[in-house]
PDB file of C-alpha atoms in Angstrom:
ATOM      1  CA  UNK A   1       0.000   0.000   0.000  1.00  0.00           C
ATOM      2  CA  UNK A   2       1.173   3.506  -0.707  1.00  0.00           C
ATOM      3  CA  UNK A   3      -0.047   6.718   0.857  1.00  0.00           C
ATOM      4  CA  UNK A   4       0.467  10.320  -0.137  1.00  0.00           C
ATOM      5  CA  UNK A   5       2.466  12.460   2.298  1.00  0.00           C
ATOM      6  CA  UNK A   6       0.809  15.858   2.687  1.00  0.00           C
ATOM      7  CA  UNK A   7       1.685  18.917   4.745  1.00  0.00           C
ATOM      8  CA  UNK A   8      -0.294  17.282   7.600  1.00  0.00           C
ATOM      9  CA  UNK A   9       1.489  13.910   7.346  1.00  0.00           C
ATOM     10  CA  UNK A  10       0.212  10.515   6.240  1.00  0.00           C
ATOM     11  CA  UNK A  11      -3.299   9.086   6.585  1.00  0.00           C
ATOM     12  CA  UNK A  12      -3.444   5.438   7.674  1.00  0.00           C
ATOM     13  CA  UNK A  13      -6.673   3.694   6.642  1.00  0.00           C
ATOM     14  CA  UNK A  14      -8.897   2.870   9.625  1.00  0.00           C
ATOM     15  CA  UNK A  15      -9.355  -0.746   8.545  1.00  0.00           C
ATOM     16  CA  UNK A  16      -5.651  -1.304   9.195  1.00  0.00           C
ATOM     17  CA  UNK A  17      -6.141  -0.047  12.766  1.00  0.00           C
ATOM     18  CA  UNK A  18      -9.243  -2.057  13.675  1.00  0.00           C
ATOM     19  CA  UNK A  19      -9.364  -2.728  17.412  1.00  0.00           C
ATOM     20  CA  UNK A  20      -6.400  -0.463  18.109  1.00  0.00           C
ATOM     21  CA  UNK A  21      -6.908   2.589  20.329  1.00  0.00           C
ATOM     22  CA  UNK A  22      -3.349   3.958  20.322  1.00  0.00           C
ATOM     23  CA  UNK A  23      -0.126   3.374  18.389  1.00  0.00           C
ATOM     24  CA  UNK A  24       3.541   4.023  18.978  1.00  0.00           C
ATOM     25  CA  UNK A  25       5.456   5.564  16.096  1.00  0.00           C
ATOM     26  CA  UNK A  26       9.232   5.275  15.948  1.00  0.00           C
ATOM     27  CA  UNK A  27      11.923   5.833  13.371  1.00  0.00           C
ATOM     28  CA  UNK A  28      14.480   3.059  12.954  1.00  0.00           C
ATOM     29  CA  UNK A  29      17.251   3.590  10.428  1.00  0.00           C
ATOM     30  CA  UNK A  30      15.415   4.253   7.150  1.00  0.00           C
ATOM     31  CA  UNK A  31      12.017   2.938   8.334  1.00  0.00           C
ATOM     32  CA  UNK A  32       9.032   4.405  10.137  1.00  0.00           C
ATOM     33  CA  UNK A  33       7.558   1.774  12.465  1.00  0.00           C
ATOM     34  CA  UNK A  34       3.960   1.922  13.707  1.00  0.00           C
ATOM     35  CA  UNK A  35       2.944  -0.631  16.343  1.00  0.00           C
ATOM     36  CA  UNK A  36      -0.081  -0.901  18.627  1.00  0.00           C
ATOM     37  CA  UNK A  37       0.627   0.688  22.006  1.00  0.00           C
ATOM     38  CA  UNK A  38       0.558  -1.850  24.806  1.00  0.00           C
ATOM     39  CA  UNK A  39      -1.172  -0.825  27.988  1.00  0.00           C
ATOM     40  CA  UNK A  40       1.133  -1.016  30.948  1.00  0.00           C
ATOM     41  CA  UNK A  41       1.435  -4.510  32.364  1.00  0.00           C
ATOM     42  CA  UNK A  42       0.602  -4.544  36.088  1.00  0.00           C
ATOM     43  CA  UNK A  43       3.124  -7.354  36.591  1.00  0.00           C
ATOM     44  CA  UNK A  44       5.918  -4.912  35.769  1.00  0.00           C
ATOM     45  CA  UNK A  45       4.853  -2.772  38.737  1.00  0.00           C
ATOM     46  CA  UNK A  46       5.218  -5.533  41.310  1.00  0.00           C
ATOM     47  CA  UNK A  47       7.805  -4.704  43.918  1.00  0.00           C
ATOM     48  CA  UNK A  48       7.746  -0.956  43.325  1.00  0.00           C
ATOM     49  CA  UNK A  49       5.981  -0.330  46.639  1.00  0.00           C
ATOM     50  CA  UNK A  50       6.852  -3.285  48.851  1.00  0.00           C
ATOM     51  CA  UNK A  51       5.303  -3.690  52.268  1.00  0.00           C
ATOM     52  CA  UNK A  52       6.908  -5.135  55.351  1.00  0.00           C
ATOM     53  CA  UNK A  53       5.209  -8.162  56.849  1.00  0.00           C
ATOM     54  CA  UNK A  54       7.811  -9.423  59.308  1.00  0.00           C
ATOM     55  CA  UNK A  55       8.418 -12.688  57.440  1.00  0.00           C
ATOM     56  CA  UNK A  56      12.097 -12.977  56.525  1.00  0.00           C
ATOM     57  CA  UNK A  57      11.389 -15.374  53.635  1.00  0.00           C
ATOM     58  CA  UNK A  58       8.183 -13.811  52.258  1.00  0.00           C
ATOM     59  CA  UNK A  59       9.629 -13.235  48.785  1.00  0.00           C
ATOM     60  CA  UNK A  60      10.563 -16.912  48.500  1.00  0.00           C
ATOM     61  CA  UNK A  61       7.618 -18.508  50.342  1.00  0.00           C
ATOM     62  CA  UNK A  62       4.803 -16.084  49.490  1.00  0.00           C
ATOM     63  CA  UNK A  63       2.536 -18.861  48.142  1.00  0.00           C
ATOM     64  CA  UNK A  64       2.796 -20.763  51.411  1.00  0.00           C
ATOM     65  CA  UNK A  65       1.879 -17.648  53.395  1.00  0.00           C
ATOM     66  CA  UNK A  66      -1.052 -16.830  51.107  1.00  0.00           C
ATOM     67  CA  UNK A  67      -2.558 -20.303  51.028  1.00  0.00           C
ATOM     68  CA  UNK A  68      -2.006 -21.102  54.724  1.00  0.00           C
ATOM     69  CA  UNK A  69      -3.686 -17.851  55.782  1.00  0.00           C
ATOM     70  CA  UNK A  70      -6.650 -18.475  53.438  1.00  0.00           C
ATOM     71  CA  UNK A  71      -7.504 -21.885  54.905  1.00  0.00           C
TER      72      UNK A  71
END
């Protein structure tokens, strides 16, 4: 597919963006790369605000603490 570059930029047809709310646009060497933006993964935030629980091995044995306290 080819698209005309105007003074406003380039129009990407909507059907190519179906289901995509936001994209990231980067320039790599002689290419312009457009990829769907990924919402932040909550897993990547784990450990940013740790709490103290008094268990010296909580990071290793967290499953044991969770499941023993639930039963």
